[in-house]
mmCIF file of C-alpha atoms in Angstrom:
data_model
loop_
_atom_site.group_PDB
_atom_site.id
_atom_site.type_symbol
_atom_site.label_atom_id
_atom_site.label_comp_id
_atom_site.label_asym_id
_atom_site.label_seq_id
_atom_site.Cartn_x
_atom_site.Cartn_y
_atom_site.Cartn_z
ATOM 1 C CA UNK A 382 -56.480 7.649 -17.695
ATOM 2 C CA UNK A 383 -55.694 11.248 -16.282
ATOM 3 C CA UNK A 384 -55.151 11.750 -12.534
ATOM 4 C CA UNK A 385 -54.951 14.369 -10.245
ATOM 5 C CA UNK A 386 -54.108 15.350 -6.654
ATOM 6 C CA UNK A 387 -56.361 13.387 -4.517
ATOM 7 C CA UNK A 388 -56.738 16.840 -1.581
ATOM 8 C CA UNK A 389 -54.205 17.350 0.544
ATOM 9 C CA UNK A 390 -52.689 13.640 0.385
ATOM 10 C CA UNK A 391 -50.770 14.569 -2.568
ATOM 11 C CA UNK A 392 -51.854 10.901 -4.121
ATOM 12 C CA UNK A 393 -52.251 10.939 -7.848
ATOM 13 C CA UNK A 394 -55.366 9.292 -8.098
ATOM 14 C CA UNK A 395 -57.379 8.498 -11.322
ATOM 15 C CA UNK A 396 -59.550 11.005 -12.079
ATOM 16 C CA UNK A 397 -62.573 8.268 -12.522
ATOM 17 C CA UNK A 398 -62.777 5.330 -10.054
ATOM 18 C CA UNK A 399 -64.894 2.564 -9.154
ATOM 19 C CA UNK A 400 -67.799 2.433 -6.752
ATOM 20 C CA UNK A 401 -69.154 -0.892 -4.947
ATOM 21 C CA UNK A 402 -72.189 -0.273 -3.848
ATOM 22 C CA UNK A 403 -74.979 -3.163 -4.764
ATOM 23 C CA UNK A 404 -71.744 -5.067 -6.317
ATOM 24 C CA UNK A 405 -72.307 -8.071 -4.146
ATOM 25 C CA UNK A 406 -76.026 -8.449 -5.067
ATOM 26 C CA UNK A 407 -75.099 -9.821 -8.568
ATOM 27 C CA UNK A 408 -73.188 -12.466 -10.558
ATOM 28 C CA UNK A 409 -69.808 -12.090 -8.524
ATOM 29 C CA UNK A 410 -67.345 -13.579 -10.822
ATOM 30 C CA UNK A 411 -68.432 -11.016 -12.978
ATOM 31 C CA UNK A 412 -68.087 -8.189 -10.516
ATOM 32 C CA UNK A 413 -64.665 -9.283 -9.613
ATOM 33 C CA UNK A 414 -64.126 -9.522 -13.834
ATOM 34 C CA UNK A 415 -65.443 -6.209 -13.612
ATOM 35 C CA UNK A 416 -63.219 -4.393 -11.223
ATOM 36 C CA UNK A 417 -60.321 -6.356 -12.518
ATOM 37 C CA UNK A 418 -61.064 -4.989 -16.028
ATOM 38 C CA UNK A 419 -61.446 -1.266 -14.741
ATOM 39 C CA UNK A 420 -57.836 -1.839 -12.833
ATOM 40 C CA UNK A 421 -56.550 -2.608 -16.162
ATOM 41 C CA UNK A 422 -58.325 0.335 -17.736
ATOM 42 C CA UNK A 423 -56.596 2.516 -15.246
ATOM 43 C CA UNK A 424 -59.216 3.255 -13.095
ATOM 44 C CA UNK A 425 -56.991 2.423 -9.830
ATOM 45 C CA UNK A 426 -59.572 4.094 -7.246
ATOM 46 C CA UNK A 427 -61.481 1.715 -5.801
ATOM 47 C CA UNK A 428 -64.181 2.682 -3.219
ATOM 48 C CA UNK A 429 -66.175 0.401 -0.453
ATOM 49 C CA UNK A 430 -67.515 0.189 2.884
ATOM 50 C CA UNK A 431 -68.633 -1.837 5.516
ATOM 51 C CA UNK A 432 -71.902 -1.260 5.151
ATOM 52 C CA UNK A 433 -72.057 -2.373 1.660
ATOM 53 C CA UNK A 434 -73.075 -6.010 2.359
ATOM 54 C CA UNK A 435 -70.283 -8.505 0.733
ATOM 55 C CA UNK A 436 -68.545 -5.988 -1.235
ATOM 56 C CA UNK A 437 -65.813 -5.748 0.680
ATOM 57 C CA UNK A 438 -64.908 -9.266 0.115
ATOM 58 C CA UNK A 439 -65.697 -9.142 -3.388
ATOM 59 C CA UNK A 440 -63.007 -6.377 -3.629
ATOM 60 C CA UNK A 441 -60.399 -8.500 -2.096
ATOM 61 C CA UNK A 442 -60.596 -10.831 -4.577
ATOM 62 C CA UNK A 443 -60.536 -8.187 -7.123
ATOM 63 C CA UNK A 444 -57.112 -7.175 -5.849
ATOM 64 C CA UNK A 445 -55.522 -10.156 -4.782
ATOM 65 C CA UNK A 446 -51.843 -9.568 -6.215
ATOM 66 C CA UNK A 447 -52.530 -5.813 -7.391
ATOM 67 C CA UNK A 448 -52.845 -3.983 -4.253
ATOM 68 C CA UNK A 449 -50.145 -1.538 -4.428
ATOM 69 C CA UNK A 450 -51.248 -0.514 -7.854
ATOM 70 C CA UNK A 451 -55.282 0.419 -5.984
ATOM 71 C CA UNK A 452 -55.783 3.345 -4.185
ATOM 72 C CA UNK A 453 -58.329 1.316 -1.314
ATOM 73 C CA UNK A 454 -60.998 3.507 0.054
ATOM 74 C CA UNK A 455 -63.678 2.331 2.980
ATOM 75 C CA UNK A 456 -66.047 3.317 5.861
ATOM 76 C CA UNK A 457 -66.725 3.093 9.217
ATOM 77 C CA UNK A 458 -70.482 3.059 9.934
ATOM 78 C CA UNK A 459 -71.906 5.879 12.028
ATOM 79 C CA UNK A 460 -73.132 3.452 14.698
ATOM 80 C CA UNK A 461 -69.727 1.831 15.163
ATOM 81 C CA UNK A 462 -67.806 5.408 14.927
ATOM 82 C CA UNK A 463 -66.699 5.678 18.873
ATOM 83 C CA UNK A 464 -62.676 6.136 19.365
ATOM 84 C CA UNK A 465 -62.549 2.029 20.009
ATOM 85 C CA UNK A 466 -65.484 0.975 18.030
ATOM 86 C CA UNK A 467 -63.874 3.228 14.804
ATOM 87 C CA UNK A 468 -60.279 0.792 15.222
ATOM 88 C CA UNK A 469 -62.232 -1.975 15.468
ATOM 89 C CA UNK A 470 -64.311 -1.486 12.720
ATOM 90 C CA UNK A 471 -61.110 -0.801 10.591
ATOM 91 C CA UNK A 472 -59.612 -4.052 11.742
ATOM 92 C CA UNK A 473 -62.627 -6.275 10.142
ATOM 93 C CA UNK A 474 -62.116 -4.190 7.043
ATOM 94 C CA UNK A 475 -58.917 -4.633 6.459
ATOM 95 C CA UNK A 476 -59.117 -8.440 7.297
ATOM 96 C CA UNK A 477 -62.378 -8.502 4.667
ATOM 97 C CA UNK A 478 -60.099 -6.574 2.087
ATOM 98 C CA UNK A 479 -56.931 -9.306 2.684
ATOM 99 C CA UNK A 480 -54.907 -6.087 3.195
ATOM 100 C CA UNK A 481 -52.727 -4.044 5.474
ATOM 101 C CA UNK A 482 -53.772 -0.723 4.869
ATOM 102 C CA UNK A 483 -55.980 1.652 3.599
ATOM 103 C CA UNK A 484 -55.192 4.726 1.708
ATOM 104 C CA UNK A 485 -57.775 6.355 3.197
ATOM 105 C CA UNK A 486 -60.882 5.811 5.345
ATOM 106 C CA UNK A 487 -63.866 7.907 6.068
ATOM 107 C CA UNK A 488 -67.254 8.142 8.578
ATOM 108 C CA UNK A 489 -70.036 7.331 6.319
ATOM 109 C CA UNK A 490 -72.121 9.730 7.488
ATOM 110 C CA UNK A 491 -72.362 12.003 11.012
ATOM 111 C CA UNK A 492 -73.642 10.279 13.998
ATOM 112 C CA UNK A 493 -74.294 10.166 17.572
ATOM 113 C CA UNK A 494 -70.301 9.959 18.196
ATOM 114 C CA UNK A 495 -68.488 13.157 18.848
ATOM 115 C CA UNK A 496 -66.193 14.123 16.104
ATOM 116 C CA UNK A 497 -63.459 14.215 18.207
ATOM 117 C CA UNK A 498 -63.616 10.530 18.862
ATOM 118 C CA UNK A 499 -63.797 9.544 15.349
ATOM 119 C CA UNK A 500 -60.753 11.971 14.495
ATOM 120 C CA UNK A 501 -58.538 10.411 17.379
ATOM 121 C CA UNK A 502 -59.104 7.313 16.445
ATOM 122 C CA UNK A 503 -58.742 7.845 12.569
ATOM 123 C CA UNK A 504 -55.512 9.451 13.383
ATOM 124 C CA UNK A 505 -54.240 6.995 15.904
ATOM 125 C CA UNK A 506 -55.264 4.255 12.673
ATOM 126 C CA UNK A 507 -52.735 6.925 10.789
ATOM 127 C CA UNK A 508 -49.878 6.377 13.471
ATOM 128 C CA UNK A 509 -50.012 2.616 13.489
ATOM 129 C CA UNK A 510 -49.825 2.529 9.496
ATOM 130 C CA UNK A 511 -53.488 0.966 9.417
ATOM 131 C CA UNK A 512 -54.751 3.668 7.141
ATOM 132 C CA UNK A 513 -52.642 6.397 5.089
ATOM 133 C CA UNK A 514 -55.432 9.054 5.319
ATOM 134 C CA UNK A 515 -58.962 10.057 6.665
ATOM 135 C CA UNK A 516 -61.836 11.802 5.277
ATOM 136 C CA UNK A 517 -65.669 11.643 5.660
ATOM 137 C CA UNK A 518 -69.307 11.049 3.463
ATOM 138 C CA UNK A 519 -72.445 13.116 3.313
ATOM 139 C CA UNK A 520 -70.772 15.892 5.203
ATOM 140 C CA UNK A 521 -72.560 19.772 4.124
ATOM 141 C CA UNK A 522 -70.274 22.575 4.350
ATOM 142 C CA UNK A 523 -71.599 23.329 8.164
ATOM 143 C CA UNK A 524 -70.204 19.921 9.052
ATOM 144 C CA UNK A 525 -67.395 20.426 7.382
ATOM 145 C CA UNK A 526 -66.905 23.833 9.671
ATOM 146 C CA UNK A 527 -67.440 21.368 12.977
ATOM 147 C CA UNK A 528 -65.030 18.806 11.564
ATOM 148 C CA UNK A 529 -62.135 21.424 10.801
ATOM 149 C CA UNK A 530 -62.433 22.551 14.450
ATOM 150 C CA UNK A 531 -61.772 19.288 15.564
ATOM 151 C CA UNK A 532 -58.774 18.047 13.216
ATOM 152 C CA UNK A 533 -57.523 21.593 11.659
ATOM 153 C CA UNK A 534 -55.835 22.295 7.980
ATOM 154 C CA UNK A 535 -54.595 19.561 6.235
ATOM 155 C CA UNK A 536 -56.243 16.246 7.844
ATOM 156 C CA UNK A 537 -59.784 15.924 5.686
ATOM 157 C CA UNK A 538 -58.649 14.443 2.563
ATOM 158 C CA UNK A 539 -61.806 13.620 1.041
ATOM 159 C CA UNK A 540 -65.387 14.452 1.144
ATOM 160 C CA UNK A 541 -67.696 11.608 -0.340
ATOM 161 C CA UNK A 542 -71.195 12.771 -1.143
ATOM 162 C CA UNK A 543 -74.180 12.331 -3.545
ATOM 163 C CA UNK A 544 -73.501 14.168 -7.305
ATOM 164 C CA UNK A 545 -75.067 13.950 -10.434
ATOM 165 C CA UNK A 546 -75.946 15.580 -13.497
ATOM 166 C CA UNK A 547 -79.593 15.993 -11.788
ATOM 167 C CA UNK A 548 -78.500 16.745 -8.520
ATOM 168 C CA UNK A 549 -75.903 19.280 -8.510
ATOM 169 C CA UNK A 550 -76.717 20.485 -4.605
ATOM 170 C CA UNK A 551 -72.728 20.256 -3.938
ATOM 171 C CA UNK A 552 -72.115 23.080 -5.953
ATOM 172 C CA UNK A 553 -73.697 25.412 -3.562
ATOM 173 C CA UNK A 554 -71.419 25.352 -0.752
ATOM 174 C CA UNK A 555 -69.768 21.782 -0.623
ATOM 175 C CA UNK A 556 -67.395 21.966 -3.688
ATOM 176 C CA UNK A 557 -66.204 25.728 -2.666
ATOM 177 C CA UNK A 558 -65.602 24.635 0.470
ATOM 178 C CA UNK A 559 -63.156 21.450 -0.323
ATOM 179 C CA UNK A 560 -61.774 23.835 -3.025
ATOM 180 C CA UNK A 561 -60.768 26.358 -0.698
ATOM 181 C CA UNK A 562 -59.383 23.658 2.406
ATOM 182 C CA UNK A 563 -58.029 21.615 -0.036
ATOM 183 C CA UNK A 564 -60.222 18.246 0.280
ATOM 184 C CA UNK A 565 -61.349 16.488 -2.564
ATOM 185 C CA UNK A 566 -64.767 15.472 -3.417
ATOM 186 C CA UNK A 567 -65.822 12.041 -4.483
ATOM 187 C CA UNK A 568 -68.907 11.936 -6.044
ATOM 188 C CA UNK A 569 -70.817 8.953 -5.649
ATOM 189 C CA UNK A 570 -73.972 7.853 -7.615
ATOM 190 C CA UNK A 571 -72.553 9.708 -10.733
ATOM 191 C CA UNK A 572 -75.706 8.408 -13.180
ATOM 192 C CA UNK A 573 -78.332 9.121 -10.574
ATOM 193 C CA UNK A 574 -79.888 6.390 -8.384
ATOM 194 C CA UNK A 575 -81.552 4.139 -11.817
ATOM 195 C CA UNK A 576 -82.706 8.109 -12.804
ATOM 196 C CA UNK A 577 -80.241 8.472 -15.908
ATOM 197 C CA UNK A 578 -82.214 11.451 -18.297
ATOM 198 C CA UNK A 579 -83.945 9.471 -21.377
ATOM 199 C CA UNK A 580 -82.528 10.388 -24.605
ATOM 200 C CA UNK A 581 -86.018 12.283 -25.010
ATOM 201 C CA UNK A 582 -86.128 14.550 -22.086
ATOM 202 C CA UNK A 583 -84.195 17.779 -22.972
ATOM 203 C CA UNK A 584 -81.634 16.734 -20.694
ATOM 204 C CA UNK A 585 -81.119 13.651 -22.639
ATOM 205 C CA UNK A 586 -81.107 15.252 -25.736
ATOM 206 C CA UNK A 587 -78.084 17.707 -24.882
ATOM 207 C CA UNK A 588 -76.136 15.080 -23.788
ATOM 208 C CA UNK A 589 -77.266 12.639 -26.833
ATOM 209 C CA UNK A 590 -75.940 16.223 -28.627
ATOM 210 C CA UNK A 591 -72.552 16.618 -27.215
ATOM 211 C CA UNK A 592 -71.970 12.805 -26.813
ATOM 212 C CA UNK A 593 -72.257 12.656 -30.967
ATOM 213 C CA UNK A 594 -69.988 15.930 -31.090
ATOM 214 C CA UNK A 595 -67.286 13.566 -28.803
ATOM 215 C CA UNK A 596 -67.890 10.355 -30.772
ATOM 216 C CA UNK A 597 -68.903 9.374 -27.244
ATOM 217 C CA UNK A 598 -71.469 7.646 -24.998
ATOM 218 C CA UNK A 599 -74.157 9.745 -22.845
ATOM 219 C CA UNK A 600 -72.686 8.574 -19.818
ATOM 220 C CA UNK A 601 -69.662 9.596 -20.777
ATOM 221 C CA UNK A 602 -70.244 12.539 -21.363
ATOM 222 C CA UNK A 603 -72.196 12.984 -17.812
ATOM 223 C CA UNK A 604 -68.780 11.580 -16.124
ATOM 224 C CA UNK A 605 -66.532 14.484 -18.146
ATOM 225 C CA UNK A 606 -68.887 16.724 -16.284
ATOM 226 C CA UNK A 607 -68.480 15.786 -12.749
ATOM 227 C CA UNK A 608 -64.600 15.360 -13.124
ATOM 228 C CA UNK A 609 -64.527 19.332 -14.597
ATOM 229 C CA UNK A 610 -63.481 20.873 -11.508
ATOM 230 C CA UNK A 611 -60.056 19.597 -10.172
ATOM 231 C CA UNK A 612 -61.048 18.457 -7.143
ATOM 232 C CA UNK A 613 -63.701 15.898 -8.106
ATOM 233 C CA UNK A 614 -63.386 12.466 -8.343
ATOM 234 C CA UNK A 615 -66.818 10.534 -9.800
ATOM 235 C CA UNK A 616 -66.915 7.015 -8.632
ATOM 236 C CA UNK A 617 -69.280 5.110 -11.128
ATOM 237 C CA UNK A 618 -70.012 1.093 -10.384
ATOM 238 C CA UNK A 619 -69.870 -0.907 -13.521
ATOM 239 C CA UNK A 620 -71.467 -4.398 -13.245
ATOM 240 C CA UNK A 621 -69.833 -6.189 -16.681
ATOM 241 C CA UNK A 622 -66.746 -5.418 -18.849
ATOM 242 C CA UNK A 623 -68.137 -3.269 -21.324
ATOM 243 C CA UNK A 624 -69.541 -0.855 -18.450
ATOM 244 C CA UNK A 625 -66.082 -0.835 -16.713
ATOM 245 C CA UNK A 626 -64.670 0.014 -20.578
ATOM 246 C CA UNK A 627 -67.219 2.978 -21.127
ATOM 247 C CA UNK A 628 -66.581 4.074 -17.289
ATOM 248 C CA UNK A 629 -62.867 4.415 -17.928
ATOM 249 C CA UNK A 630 -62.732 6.178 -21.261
ATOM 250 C CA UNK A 631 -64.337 9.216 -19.651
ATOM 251 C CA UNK A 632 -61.314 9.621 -17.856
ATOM 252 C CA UNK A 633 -59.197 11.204 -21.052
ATOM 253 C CA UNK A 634 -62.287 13.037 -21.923
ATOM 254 C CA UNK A 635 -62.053 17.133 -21.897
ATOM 255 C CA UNK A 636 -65.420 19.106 -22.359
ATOM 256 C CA UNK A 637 -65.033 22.272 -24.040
ATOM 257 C CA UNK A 638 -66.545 25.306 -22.073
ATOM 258 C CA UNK A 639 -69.718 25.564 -24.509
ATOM 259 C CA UNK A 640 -70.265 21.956 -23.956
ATOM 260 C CA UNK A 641 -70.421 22.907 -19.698
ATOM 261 C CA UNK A 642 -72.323 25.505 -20.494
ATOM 262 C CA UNK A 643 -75.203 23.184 -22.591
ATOM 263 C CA UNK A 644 -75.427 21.002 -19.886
ATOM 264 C CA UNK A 645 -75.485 23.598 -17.238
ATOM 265 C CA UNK A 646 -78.360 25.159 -19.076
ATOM 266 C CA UNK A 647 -80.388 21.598 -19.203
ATOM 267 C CA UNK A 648 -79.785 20.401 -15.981
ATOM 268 C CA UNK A 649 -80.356 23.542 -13.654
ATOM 269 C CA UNK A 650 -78.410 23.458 -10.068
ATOM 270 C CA UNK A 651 -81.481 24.969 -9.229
ATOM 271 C CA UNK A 652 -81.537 26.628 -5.219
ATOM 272 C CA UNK A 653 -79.427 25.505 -2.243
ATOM 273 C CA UNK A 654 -81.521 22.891 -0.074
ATOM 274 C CA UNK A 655 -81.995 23.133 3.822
ATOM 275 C CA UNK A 656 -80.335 19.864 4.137
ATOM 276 C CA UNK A 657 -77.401 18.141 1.589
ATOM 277 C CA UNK A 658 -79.011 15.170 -0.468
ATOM 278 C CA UNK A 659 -78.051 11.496 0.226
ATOM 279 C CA UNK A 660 -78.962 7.996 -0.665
#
């Protein structure tokens, strides 16, 4: 498994990790199989949140006795994002994941709170050794703007948002802007929200294309074209073994510049929108 700088934390982190989201809905023990499998596999980033139900808990178990070898990612929910409610929030994390840290925690999304109130608090979480970074989700390049006010150069480490082979809205503004401060992206929902091109659409037959050129899967492929730029980390879930397998071999996978171009070609960026995608 490659890995690269994870922002401006200076953390090698593997360049494909392992999202949560839904993972509690499901057969557990397999979801705990699964995340063990994709530790093995190398895929050592592991992301979660407090809003994601159980997952939290399912992670914990997933780590028990390998959590200096994860790089632990969660978030605060809007609602509870207030300089006391933030710490607080953090706390019943951390007790949830059976740890004593985080390597990094974000906002989920921007809410009511001033962003100076989530900053202090992220950074007095910093000071007491609670969480080793800070970083936020769903934030557009205009929030970004706000947030650097607040913190400055240096202090974002990560910007979570919503990126996919048919939604490449990040590449307007969002990308160029971590690029440039130094913040990497993780890109969640990496095969689309159950919207993964059929092999017959056009998009699904370039892929189907370069995937046989590869001697690889679709998916793969689609993961390989996230992770291009540096500073992007895809975050797939995998709900059995062989998904955690297939996740994890796109992580020594290079695409050749006419294979980015193909795929740039059949899935269009298309124009910026007024307001940055989410799920």
């Amino acid at each position: 498994m490659r890995h690269k700088k994870f922002g401006s934390t200076g953390h090698d982190v593997s360049v494909i990790g392992q999202g949560t989201w839904y993972i509690d809905r499901g057969d557990r023990k397999a979801a705990v199989a699964a995340l063990r499998r994709g530790l093995d596999l190398g895929m050592t980033h592991i992301d979660t949140a407090e809003m994601y139900g159980d997952a939290e808990i399912v992670v914990a178990e997933a780590i028990a006795g390998r959590r200096d070898e994860t790089y632990l990612v969660s978030k605060v929910l809007p609602s509870n994002a207030s300089r006391r409610g933030t710490i607080a929030a953090c706390e019943r994390s951390l007790a949830r994941l059976k740890t004593d840290r985080l390597d990094c925690y974000l906002l989920h999304w921007r809410g009511s709170f001033p962003l100076s109130e989530t900053v202090d608090a992220f950074e007095q979480l910093v000071q007491a050794g609670k969480i080793r970074s800070w970083g936020v989700s769903n934030f557009d390049a205009e929030d970004l703007d706000e947030l650097l006010e607040v913190a400055g150069e240096g202090k974002i480490a990560c910007n979570q948002v919503l990126y996919h082979l048919q939604e490449r809205a990040i590449e307007h503004a969002v990308v160029p802007w971590c690029e440039k401060h130094g913040v990497a992206v993780v890109a969640y929902s990496p095969f689309g929200h159950n919207e993964f091109p059929d092999q017959r659409s056009k998009g699904g037959a370039a892929l189907q294309t370069i995937a046989k050129r590869h001697g690889a899967s679709a998916r793969q492929i689609a993961l390989a074209f996230l992770g291009r730029e540096a500073n992007v980390f895809p975050i797939p879930k995998a709900s059995s073994l062989e998904h955690a397998a297939e996740n994890a071999a796109a992580g020594d996978l290079l695409l050749s510049k006419e294979d980015i171009s193909a795929l740039e070609s059949a899935f269009p960026r298309g124009p910026r929108p007024r307001s940055l995608p989410m799920l």
